[in-house]
mmCIF file of C-alpha atoms and ligand atoms in Angstrom:
data_model
loop_
_atom_site.group_PDB
_atom_site.id
_atom_site.type_symbol
_atom_site.label_atom_id
_atom_site.label_comp_id
_atom_site.label_asym_id
_atom_site.label_seq_id
_atom_site.Cartn_x
_atom_site.Cartn_y
_atom_site.Cartn_z
ATOM 1 C CA MET A 190 42.551 45.763 260.872
ATOM 2 C CA SER A 191 44.921 42.880 261.265
ATOM 3 C CA GLY A 192 45.793 40.583 258.346
ATOM 4 C CA PRO A 193 45.420 36.791 258.333
ATOM 5 C CA ASN A 194 47.447 35.076 260.985
ATOM 6 C CA THR A 195 49.935 33.337 258.756
ATOM 7 C CA ASN A 196 51.996 32.289 261.753
ATOM 8 C CA TYR A 197 49.210 30.197 263.127
ATOM 9 C CA ASP A 198 50.440 26.648 263.510
ATOM 10 C CA PRO A 199 47.523 24.206 263.053
ATOM 11 C CA VAL A 200 49.418 21.441 264.771
ATOM 12 C CA GLU A 201 49.153 23.462 267.943
ATOM 13 C CA THR A 202 45.330 22.864 268.181
ATOM 14 C CA THR A 203 45.389 20.056 270.735
ATOM 15 C CA PRO A 204 42.598 17.747 269.547
ATOM 16 C CA LEU A 205 43.984 17.802 266.032
ATOM 17 C CA GLN A 206 47.530 16.887 266.976
ATOM 18 C CA SER A 207 48.758 13.546 265.687
ATOM 19 C CA GLU A 208 49.437 12.242 269.177
ATOM 20 C CA ALA A 209 45.980 13.193 270.360
ATOM 21 C CA LEU A 210 44.385 11.473 267.375
ATOM 22 C CA GLU A 211 46.559 8.401 267.864
ATOM 23 C CA GLN A 212 45.439 8.353 271.456
ATOM 24 C CA MET A 213 41.783 8.485 270.352
ATOM 25 C CA VAL A 214 42.321 5.636 267.909
ATOM 26 C CA ALA A 215 44.069 3.596 270.596
ATOM 27 C CA GLU A 216 41.281 4.197 273.101
ATOM 28 C CA ALA A 217 38.600 3.325 270.577
ATOM 29 C CA THR A 218 40.395 0.147 269.534
ATOM 30 C CA ALA A 219 40.871 -0.853 273.196
ATOM 31 C CA ALA A 220 37.179 -0.221 273.915
ATOM 32 C CA PHE A 221 36.151 -2.355 270.928
ATOM 33 C CA ALA A 222 38.518 -5.127 271.951
ATOM 34 C CA GLY A 223 37.000 -5.068 275.443
ATOM 35 C CA ALA A 224 33.434 -5.401 274.123
ATOM 36 C CA VAL A 225 32.166 -8.943 274.609
ATOM 37 C CA THR A 226 28.492 -8.697 273.739
ATOM 38 C CA VAL A 227 26.676 -6.986 270.890
ATOM 39 C CA ALA A 228 25.343 -4.499 273.461
ATOM 40 C CA ASP A 229 28.880 -3.697 274.758
ATOM 41 C CA LEU A 230 30.030 -3.085 271.226
ATOM 42 C CA LYS A 231 27.108 -0.822 270.468
ATOM 43 C CA ALA A 232 27.963 1.324 273.514
ATOM 44 C CA ALA A 233 31.627 1.481 272.458
ATOM 45 C CA ARG A 234 30.616 2.385 268.900
ATOM 46 C CA ILE A 235 28.479 5.290 270.078
ATOM 47 C CA ALA A 236 31.184 6.485 272.457
ATOM 48 C CA HIS A 237 33.982 6.408 269.850
ATOM 49 C CA THR A 238 32.328 7.068 266.499
ATOM 50 C CA GLY A 239 29.125 8.875 267.474
ATOM 51 C CA ASP A 240 28.308 12.595 267.220
ATOM 52 C CA ARG A 241 29.781 13.330 270.633
ATOM 53 C CA SER A 242 32.855 11.110 270.303
ATOM 54 C CA PRO A 243 36.343 12.737 270.680
ATOM 55 C CA LEU A 244 36.942 12.197 266.942
ATOM 56 C CA ALA A 245 33.694 13.929 265.971
ATOM 57 C CA LEU A 246 34.510 16.818 268.279
ATOM 58 C CA ALA A 247 38.025 17.059 266.823
ATOM 59 C CA ASN A 248 36.508 17.120 263.356
ATOM 60 C CA ARG A 249 34.550 20.217 264.307
ATOM 61 C CA GLU A 250 37.771 21.984 265.203
ATOM 62 C CA ILE A 251 38.804 21.932 261.532
ATOM 63 C CA GLY A 252 36.482 24.808 260.789
ATOM 64 C CA ALA A 253 38.462 26.990 263.170
ATOM 65 C CA LEU A 254 41.745 26.412 261.292
ATOM 66 C CA PRO A 255 43.097 28.742 258.640
ATOM 67 C CA PRO A 256 42.212 27.417 255.161
ATOM 68 C CA GLN A 257 45.712 26.257 254.293
ATOM 69 C CA ALA A 258 45.856 24.046 257.378
ATOM 70 C CA ARG A 259 42.450 22.446 256.961
ATOM 71 C CA LYS A 260 43.354 19.934 254.301
ATOM 72 C CA GLU A 261 46.120 18.288 256.263
ATOM 73 C CA ALA A 262 44.095 18.215 259.460
ATOM 74 C CA GLY A 263 41.165 16.773 257.536
ATOM 75 C CA GLN A 264 43.340 14.008 256.170
ATOM 76 C CA ARG A 265 44.680 13.211 259.622
ATOM 77 C CA ILE A 266 41.192 12.937 261.042
ATOM 78 C CA GLY A 267 39.973 10.968 258.063
ATOM 79 C CA LYS A 268 42.815 8.491 258.536
ATOM 80 C CA ALA A 269 42.092 8.203 262.260
ATOM 81 C CA ARG A 270 38.392 7.627 261.582
ATOM 82 C CA GLY A 271 39.221 5.040 258.934
ATOM 83 C CA GLU A 272 41.321 3.115 261.446
ATOM 84 C CA VAL A 273 38.613 3.298 264.097
ATOM 85 C CA ASN A 274 35.941 2.073 261.650
ATOM 86 C CA LYS A 275 38.164 -0.763 260.515
ATOM 87 C CA ALA A 276 38.779 -1.860 264.103
ATOM 88 C CA LEU A 277 35.039 -1.617 264.803
ATOM 89 C CA LYS A 278 34.127 -3.707 261.810
ATOM 90 C CA ALA A 279 36.667 -6.389 262.648
ATOM 91 C CA ARG A 280 35.441 -6.569 266.229
ATOM 92 C CA GLU A 281 31.818 -6.619 265.110
ATOM 93 C CA GLU A 282 32.424 -9.766 263.133
ATOM 94 C CA VAL A 283 34.064 -11.471 266.096
ATOM 95 C CA VAL A 284 31.346 -10.424 268.578
ATOM 96 C CA ARG A 285 28.502 -11.438 266.243
ATOM 97 C CA ALA A 286 30.036 -14.816 265.591
ATOM 98 C CA ALA A 287 30.517 -15.370 269.350
ATOM 99 C CA GLU A 288 26.958 -14.292 270.046
ATOM 100 C CA LEU A 289 25.603 -16.676 267.427
ATOM 101 C CA GLU A 290 27.704 -19.459 268.859
ATOM 102 C CA ARG A 291 26.358 -18.716 272.365
ATOM 103 C CA VAL A 292 22.723 -18.676 271.210
ATOM 104 C CA LEU A 293 23.178 -21.920 269.333
ATOM 105 C CA THR A 294 24.574 -23.671 272.392
ATOM 106 C CA GLU A 295 22.548 -22.092 275.180
ATOM 107 C CA GLU A 296 19.201 -22.085 273.428
ATOM 108 C CA ARG A 297 19.490 -25.443 271.806
ATOM 109 C CA VAL A 298 16.348 -27.556 272.085
ATOM 110 C CA ASP A 299 16.903 -31.146 273.023
ATOM 111 C CA VAL A 300 14.292 -32.907 270.934
ATOM 112 C CA THR A 301 15.035 -36.187 272.657
ATOM 113 C CA LEU A 302 13.805 -34.959 276.078
ATOM 114 C CA PRO A 303 10.495 -36.524 277.204
ATOM 115 C CA VAL A 304 7.460 -34.270 276.635
ATOM 116 C CA GLU A 305 5.181 -33.280 279.477
ATOM 117 C CA LEU A 306 1.866 -34.849 278.481
ATOM 118 C CA ALA A 307 -1.203 -32.821 279.439
ATOM 119 C CA PRO A 308 -4.060 -35.278 279.884
ATOM 120 C CA ALA A 309 -6.542 -34.829 277.039
ATOM 121 C CA GLY A 310 -10.241 -34.607 277.854
ATOM 122 C CA ALA A 311 -12.954 -36.853 276.473
ATOM 123 C CA VAL A 312 -16.523 -36.388 275.326
ATOM 124 C CA HIS A 313 -18.789 -37.470 278.167
ATOM 125 C CA PRO A 314 -20.705 -40.627 277.210
ATOM 126 C CA ILE A 315 -24.023 -38.879 277.954
ATOM 127 C CA THR A 316 -23.146 -36.074 275.521
ATOM 128 C CA GLY A 317 -21.862 -38.600 272.995
ATOM 129 C CA LEU A 318 -25.047 -40.635 273.223
ATOM 130 C CA MET A 319 -27.290 -37.567 272.878
ATOM 131 C CA ASP A 320 -25.365 -36.608 269.747
ATOM 132 C CA ARG A 321 -25.769 -40.115 268.390
ATOM 133 C CA ILE A 322 -29.529 -40.049 269.032
ATOM 134 C CA ALA A 323 -29.761 -36.663 267.320
ATOM 135 C CA GLU A 324 -27.956 -38.121 264.299
ATOM 136 C CA VAL A 325 -30.399 -41.044 264.080
ATOM 137 C CA PHE A 326 -33.399 -38.700 263.945
ATOM 138 C CA VAL A 327 -31.804 -36.009 261.797
ATOM 139 C CA ALA A 328 -31.108 -38.776 259.270
ATOM 140 C CA MET A 329 -34.905 -39.306 259.112
ATOM 141 C CA GLY A 330 -35.510 -35.588 258.525
ATOM 142 C CA TRP A 331 -36.367 -34.675 262.113
ATOM 143 C CA GLU A 332 -35.144 -31.467 263.735
ATOM 144 C CA ILE A 333 -33.653 -30.723 267.143
ATOM 145 C CA ALA A 334 -35.721 -28.526 269.478
ATOM 146 C CA GLU A 335 -34.584 -26.920 272.684
ATOM 147 C CA GLY A 336 -36.241 -25.445 275.743
ATOM 148 C CA PRO A 337 -35.139 -23.836 279.008
ATOM 149 C CA GLU A 338 -34.231 -25.884 282.075
ATOM 150 C CA ALA A 339 -35.855 -23.271 284.333
ATOM 151 C CA GLU A 340 -39.389 -23.737 283.088
ATOM 152 C CA ALA A 341 -42.816 -22.254 283.760
ATOM 153 C CA GLU A 342 -45.089 -24.470 285.820
ATOM 154 C CA TRP A 343 -47.732 -24.049 283.125
ATOM 155 C CA THR A 344 -45.542 -25.504 280.357
ATOM 156 C CA ASN A 345 -44.114 -28.270 282.548
ATOM 157 C CA PHE A 346 -47.489 -29.362 283.988
ATOM 158 C CA ASP A 347 -50.743 -27.531 283.150
ATOM 159 C CA ALA A 348 -50.421 -27.474 279.359
ATOM 160 C CA LEU A 349 -49.534 -31.164 279.515
ATOM 161 C CA ASN A 350 -52.809 -31.977 281.229
ATOM 162 C CA LEU A 351 -51.110 -32.616 284.559
ATOM 163 C CA HIS A 352 -53.820 -31.261 286.830
ATOM 164 C CA ALA A 353 -52.957 -29.349 289.993
ATOM 165 C CA ASP A 354 -53.267 -32.308 292.382
ATOM 166 C CA HIS A 355 -51.296 -34.730 290.218
ATOM 167 C CA PRO A 356 -48.719 -36.533 292.402
ATOM 168 C CA ALA A 357 -45.844 -35.415 290.138
ATOM 169 C CA ARG A 358 -46.552 -31.839 291.176
ATOM 170 C CA GLN A 359 -45.831 -32.516 294.829
ATOM 171 C CA MET A 360 -42.848 -30.677 296.225
ATOM 172 C CA GLN A 361 -40.838 -33.833 296.920
ATOM 173 C CA ASP A 362 -40.509 -34.562 293.190
ATOM 174 C CA THR A 363 -40.289 -31.103 291.767
ATOM 175 C CA LEU A 364 -37.623 -28.522 292.475
ATOM 176 C CA TYR A 365 -39.376 -25.157 292.522
ATOM 177 C CA LEU A 366 -37.355 -21.989 292.132
ATOM 178 C CA ALA A 367 -37.758 -19.309 294.793
ATOM 179 C CA PRO A 368 -39.914 -17.321 295.128
ATOM 180 C CA VAL A 369 -42.631 -19.954 294.715
ATOM 181 C CA GLU A 370 -45.168 -17.316 293.589
ATOM 182 C CA ASN A 371 -43.236 -17.048 290.328
ATOM 183 C CA ASN A 372 -44.415 -20.553 289.397
ATOM 184 C CA THR A 373 -41.027 -21.388 287.960
ATOM 185 C CA LEU A 374 -39.372 -24.767 288.411
ATOM 186 C CA LEU A 375 -36.534 -26.880 287.136
ATOM 187 C CA ARG A 376 -38.193 -28.935 284.412
ATOM 188 C CA THR A 377 -38.994 -32.450 285.578
ATOM 189 C CA HIS A 378 -39.101 -33.857 282.053
ATOM 190 C CA THR A 379 -38.437 -32.714 278.482
ATOM 191 C CA SER A 380 -42.163 -32.798 277.605
ATOM 192 C CA PRO A 381 -42.621 -28.998 278.020
ATOM 193 C CA VAL A 382 -40.576 -28.710 274.827
ATOM 194 C CA GLN A 383 -43.526 -30.389 273.048
ATOM 195 C CA VAL A 384 -45.733 -27.494 274.140
ATOM 196 C CA ARG A 385 -43.147 -24.852 273.276
ATOM 197 C CA THR A 386 -42.564 -26.352 269.843
ATOM 198 C CA MET A 387 -46.280 -26.470 269.006
ATOM 199 C CA LEU A 388 -46.732 -22.891 270.181
ATOM 200 C CA ASP A 389 -43.739 -21.874 268.095
ATOM 201 C CA ARG A 390 -44.476 -23.453 264.753
ATOM 202 C CA GLU A 391 -47.141 -24.923 262.553
ATOM 203 C CA PRO A 392 -47.367 -28.666 261.851
ATOM 204 C CA PRO A 393 -45.979 -30.771 260.331
ATOM 205 C CA ILE A 394 -43.673 -31.064 263.338
ATOM 206 C CA TYR A 395 -40.973 -33.708 263.681
ATOM 207 C CA VAL A 396 -38.626 -32.793 266.517
ATOM 208 C CA ILE A 397 -36.547 -34.399 269.204
ATOM 209 C CA CYS A 398 -35.311 -32.612 272.277
ATOM 210 C CA PRO A 399 -32.383 -34.070 274.186
ATOM 211 C CA GLY A 400 -31.722 -32.284 277.466
ATOM 212 C CA LYS A 401 -31.255 -32.088 281.199
ATOM 213 C CA VAL A 402 -34.104 -32.652 283.653
ATOM 214 C CA TYR A 403 -34.323 -32.373 287.444
ATOM 215 C CA ARG A 404 -36.078 -34.300 290.193
ATOM 216 C CA ALA A 405 -35.644 -34.166 293.938
ATOM 217 C CA ASP A 406 -34.222 -37.711 294.130
ATOM 218 C CA GLU A 407 -31.485 -39.032 296.379
ATOM 219 C CA LEU A 408 -28.346 -40.081 294.549
ATOM 220 C CA ASP A 409 -27.924 -43.868 294.385
ATOM 221 C CA ALA A 410 -26.951 -46.505 291.839
ATOM 222 C CA THR A 411 -30.148 -46.066 289.839
ATOM 223 C CA HIS A 412 -31.213 -42.483 290.649
ATOM 224 C CA VAL A 413 -29.577 -39.135 290.027
ATOM 225 C CA PRO A 414 -31.290 -35.813 290.793
ATOM 226 C CA VAL A 415 -30.132 -34.322 287.492
ATOM 227 C CA PHE A 416 -30.408 -36.568 284.494
ATOM 228 C CA HIS A 417 -31.086 -36.477 280.771
ATOM 229 C CA GLN A 418 -34.031 -37.357 278.594
ATOM 230 C CA VAL A 419 -34.741 -37.285 274.940
ATOM 231 C CA GLU A 420 -38.226 -36.219 273.960
ATOM 232 C CA GLY A 421 -39.688 -36.952 270.552
ATOM 233 C CA LEU A 422 -42.727 -35.240 269.067
ATOM 234 C CA CYS A 423 -44.434 -35.700 265.753
ATOM 235 C CA VAL A 424 -47.577 -33.772 264.779
ATOM 236 C CA ASP A 425 -48.975 -34.156 261.281
ATOM 237 C CA LYS A 426 -52.145 -35.140 259.452
ATOM 238 C CA GLY A 427 -53.174 -38.772 259.832
ATOM 239 C CA ILE A 428 -50.579 -39.789 262.439
ATOM 240 C CA THR A 429 -51.464 -43.013 264.259
ATOM 241 C CA PHE A 430 -50.060 -45.301 266.906
ATOM 242 C CA ALA A 431 -48.533 -47.387 264.105
ATOM 243 C CA HIS A 432 -46.213 -44.514 263.182
ATOM 244 C CA LEU A 433 -45.101 -44.345 266.807
ATOM 245 C CA ARG A 434 -44.432 -48.061 266.907
ATOM 246 C CA GLY A 435 -42.377 -47.967 263.692
ATOM 247 C CA THR A 436 -40.368 -44.956 264.792
ATOM 248 C CA LEU A 437 -39.495 -46.477 268.166
ATOM 249 C CA GLU A 438 -38.593 -49.788 266.544
ATOM 250 C CA HIS A 439 -36.107 -47.958 264.342
ATOM 251 C CA PHE A 440 -34.801 -45.938 267.296
ATOM 252 C CA ALA A 441 -34.335 -49.101 269.408
ATOM 253 C CA ARG A 442 -32.439 -50.843 266.621
ATOM 254 C CA ALA A 443 -30.205 -47.797 266.124
ATOM 255 C CA MET A 444 -29.408 -47.895 269.843
ATOM 256 C CA PHE A 445 -29.196 -51.570 270.683
ATOM 257 C CA GLY A 446 -28.902 -53.461 267.420
ATOM 258 C CA ASP A 447 -31.191 -56.390 266.788
ATOM 259 C CA VAL A 448 -33.355 -56.103 269.882
ATOM 260 C CA LYS A 449 -36.991 -57.060 270.508
ATOM 261 C CA THR A 450 -39.302 -54.351 271.809
ATOM 262 C CA ARG A 451 -42.798 -54.483 273.223
ATOM 263 C CA MET A 452 -45.347 -51.914 274.275
ATOM 264 C CA ARG A 453 -47.336 -52.133 277.449
ATOM 265 C CA PRO A 454 -50.408 -50.004 278.209
ATOM 266 C CA ASN A 455 -49.640 -47.265 280.662
ATOM 267 C CA TYR A 456 -50.953 -43.883 281.706
ATOM 268 C CA PHE A 457 -49.547 -40.408 281.029
ATOM 269 C CA PRO A 458 -51.773 -37.348 281.268
ATOM 270 C CA PHE A 459 -50.308 -35.919 278.051
ATOM 271 C CA THR A 460 -50.796 -38.965 275.817
ATOM 272 C CA GLU A 461 -53.840 -41.108 275.119
ATOM 273 C CA PRO A 462 -53.446 -43.989 274.599
ATOM 274 C CA SER A 463 -50.119 -44.251 276.425
ATOM 275 C CA ALA A 464 -47.589 -47.035 276.577
ATOM 276 C CA GLU A 465 -44.355 -48.067 278.183
ATOM 277 C CA VAL A 466 -41.685 -49.307 275.774
ATOM 278 C CA ASP A 467 -39.770 -52.364 276.960
ATOM 279 C CA LEU A 468 -36.662 -53.974 275.559
ATOM 280 C CA GLU A 469 -36.123 -57.686 275.695
ATOM 281 C CA CYS A 470 -33.542 -58.369 278.403
ATOM 282 C CA PHE A 471 -30.241 -58.646 276.593
ATOM 283 C CA VAL A 472 -28.672 -60.607 279.445
ATOM 284 C CA CYS A 473 -31.091 -63.554 279.809
ATOM 285 C CA HIS A 474 -33.244 -63.054 276.669
ATOM 286 C CA GLY A 475 -36.259 -64.087 278.703
ATOM 287 C CA GLU A 476 -34.751 -67.384 279.863
ATOM 288 C CA SER A 477 -34.940 -66.380 283.530
ATOM 289 C CA VAL A 478 -38.721 -66.070 283.394
ATOM 290 C CA GLY A 479 -40.256 -68.833 285.514
ATOM 291 C CA ASN A 480 -36.814 -70.360 285.970
ATOM 292 C CA PRO A 481 -35.768 -69.861 289.635
ATOM 293 C CA GLU A 482 -32.504 -71.702 289.025
ATOM 294 C CA ARG A 483 -31.317 -69.026 286.632
ATOM 295 C CA PRO A 484 -32.483 -65.678 288.024
ATOM 296 C CA CYS A 485 -31.538 -62.515 286.121
ATOM 297 C CA ARG A 486 -30.594 -59.375 288.042
ATOM 298 C CA THR A 487 -30.831 -57.106 285.019
ATOM 299 C CA CYS A 488 -34.555 -57.687 284.378
ATOM 300 C CA ASN A 489 -35.530 -59.098 287.788
ATOM 301 C CA SER A 490 -36.317 -62.313 285.945
ATOM 302 C CA GLU A 491 -39.082 -60.548 284.051
ATOM 303 C CA GLY A 492 -37.494 -60.957 280.625
ATOM 304 C CA TRP A 493 -38.080 -57.315 279.734
ATOM 305 C CA ILE A 494 -36.622 -54.005 280.843
ATOM 306 C CA GLU A 495 -38.396 -50.694 280.785
ATOM 307 C CA TRP A 496 -36.922 -48.137 278.395
ATOM 308 C CA GLY A 497 -39.298 -45.152 278.268
ATOM 309 C CA GLY A 498 -42.799 -43.780 277.880
ATOM 310 C CA CYS A 499 -44.792 -42.889 274.796
ATOM 311 C CA GLY A 500 -48.242 -42.401 273.363
ATOM 312 C CA VAL A 501 -50.557 -40.552 271.023
ATOM 313 C CA VAL A 502 -50.600 -36.866 271.965
ATOM 314 C CA ASN A 503 -53.672 -36.084 274.050
ATOM 315 C CA PRO A 504 -56.025 -33.738 272.099
ATOM 316 C CA ARG A 505 -56.156 -31.549 275.217
ATOM 317 C CA VAL A 506 -52.412 -30.953 274.905
ATOM 318 C CA LEU A 507 -52.757 -30.121 271.209
ATOM 319 C CA ARG A 508 -55.516 -27.655 272.024
ATOM 320 C CA ALA A 509 -53.531 -26.042 274.882
ATOM 321 C CA ALA A 510 -50.659 -25.501 272.456
ATOM 322 C CA GLY A 511 -52.847 -24.025 269.718
ATOM 323 C CA VAL A 512 -53.056 -27.050 267.386
ATOM 324 C CA ASP A 513 -56.457 -28.129 266.062
ATOM 325 C CA PRO A 514 -56.985 -31.814 267.091
ATOM 326 C CA ASP A 515 -59.638 -32.221 264.398
ATOM 327 C CA VAL A 516 -57.017 -31.628 261.716
ATOM 328 C CA TYR A 517 -53.835 -32.948 263.291
ATOM 329 C CA SER A 518 -52.756 -35.834 265.454
ATOM 330 C CA GLY A 519 -49.393 -36.798 266.789
ATOM 331 C CA PHE A 520 -47.264 -39.043 268.934
ATOM 332 C CA ALA A 521 -44.652 -38.388 271.576
ATOM 333 C CA PHE A 522 -42.078 -40.405 273.461
ATOM 334 C CA GLY A 523 -39.535 -39.793 276.194
ATOM 335 C CA MET A 524 -36.511 -41.888 277.149
ATOM 336 C CA GLY A 525 -33.877 -41.534 279.836
ATOM 337 C CA ILE A 526 -30.408 -41.114 278.360
ATOM 338 C CA GLU A 527 -28.690 -42.533 281.469
ATOM 339 C CA ARG A 528 -30.877 -45.646 281.286
ATOM 340 C CA THR A 529 -30.171 -45.978 277.578
ATOM 341 C CA LEU A 530 -26.452 -45.727 278.299
ATOM 342 C CA MET A 531 -26.738 -48.338 281.052
ATOM 343 C CA PHE A 532 -28.357 -50.856 278.731
ATOM 344 C CA ARG A 533 -26.292 -50.005 275.719
ATOM 345 C CA ASN A 534 -22.882 -49.904 277.344
ATOM 346 C CA ASP A 535 -23.382 -52.073 280.370
ATOM 347 C CA ALA A 536 -22.760 -49.174 282.758
ATOM 348 C CA ALA A 537 -24.156 -50.608 285.959
ATOM 349 C CA ASP A 538 -23.863 -47.666 288.349
ATOM 350 C CA MET A 539 -25.344 -44.272 287.470
ATOM 351 C CA ARG A 540 -22.998 -42.557 289.925
ATOM 352 C CA ASP A 541 -20.131 -43.251 287.520
ATOM 353 C CA MET A 542 -21.894 -41.003 285.032
ATOM 354 C CA ILE A 543 -21.716 -37.928 287.237
ATOM 355 C CA GLU A 544 -18.377 -38.314 288.933
ATOM 356 C CA GLY A 545 -16.428 -36.940 285.994
ATOM 357 C CA ASP A 546 -13.686 -39.572 286.105
ATOM 358 C CA ILE A 547 -12.049 -39.416 282.705
ATOM 359 C CA ARG A 548 -11.365 -43.162 282.801
ATOM 360 C CA PHE A 549 -15.103 -43.827 282.757
ATOM 361 C CA SER A 550 -15.580 -41.578 279.735
ATOM 362 C CA ARG A 551 -12.603 -43.151 277.968
ATOM 363 C CA SER A 552 -13.790 -46.687 278.596
ATOM 364 C CA LEU A 553 -17.146 -45.873 276.993
ATOM 365 C CA LEU A 554 -15.790 -43.650 274.213
ATOM 366 C CA GLY A 555 -16.694 -45.069 270.889
ATOM 367 C CA GLY A 556 -19.061 -47.423 272.674
ATOM 368 C CA ALA A 557 -21.359 -44.514 273.478
ATOM 369 C CA ARG A 558 -21.396 -43.434 269.869
HETATM 370 N N1 LIG B 913 -42.395 -37.195 280.120
HETATM 371 C C1 LIG B 913 -42.483 -38.586 280.471
HETATM 372 C C2 LIG B 913 -41.579 -38.864 281.674
HETATM 373 O O1 LIG B 913 -40.781 -38.044 282.011
HETATM 374 C C3 LIG B 913 -42.097 -39.473 279.338
HETATM 375 C C4 LIG B 913 -43.011 -39.356 278.161
HETATM 376 C C5 LIG B 913 -42.765 -38.484 277.149
HETATM 377 C C6 LIG B 913 -44.150 -40.173 278.087
HETATM 378 C C7 LIG B 913 -43.598 -38.383 276.057
HETATM 379 C C8 LIG B 913 -44.997 -40.091 277.018
HETATM 380 C C9 LIG B 913 -44.736 -39.202 276.011
HETATM 381 O O2 LIG B 913 -41.669 -39.908 282.267
#
């Protein structure tokens, strides 16, 4: 058995020699000094103070030394580590400050630069006007009803007393959906919503239905193949033509201000009696009538312009929709929204309403409401 090796010189263990440690400190300090970014410094920190750094490895050597030599070696390493940490800390402050400075300059936002303006949209005047109409009726306690645009032929025609050979059922007016045997079409008016509403609920019924309708028309200044109507339906006990007249008077005033209206006998299969509602021409106020020197283009010198159709609901329609005509009666009306917009906002050409030019919408914004 050999005794402890008292001759063992700890200084001889290379990584623990003062020069070696000084070298490590010098290398670490140089690496820190060379680090420019926070990332560089992190790499240098791991390399020179991490678990696998020369100093950490040297530290492990201490365990191999004889006990009496460990203290001194430990102190030497501790001192070297202290120096390295101090250098790291000092450099960290410098690098952080530089980084902050860089971010503040490079990422500065110039609030005086002009902003790129994305053009904002606008509510289409047709939508705006339909909303306005809804508000007028909701304020009187009416409700909004809706129906599909792809409609059954029965609801669009038959239930409304439009017999099979009625001219409106001819193919040139109505857009049928293929296959024709399905008897489905694009609704030609909003009146099928009357039928749907009566089938759906019990009177009293006070509803309006604003919506899109379709007819196989050529596009010109006064015709569009897809347009909008607002349908009104009231079914209650004791409803007469007088209620219809009063309601439309209120509606006309809400749309056009102080305007004169008149009703002219007309024919619709779904109402009896039926009438056409006219507005007094707001351009000539009737002065062009019989006055060839001052003709009026708006009303064709007739003094009145046609606004929409209306009437007392035909008992046959009530019956088809499951309402007893001996107990209830009602009235209905239907107006074109495009026409209403034309009169109300002086929009002369219907094509403007479908082109989607934001300037048109903007010019009528507010006016359409
Ligand atoms: N549905 C008719 C049309 O499109 C308008 C109307 C509705 C007439 C309600 C009378 C009653 O022309």
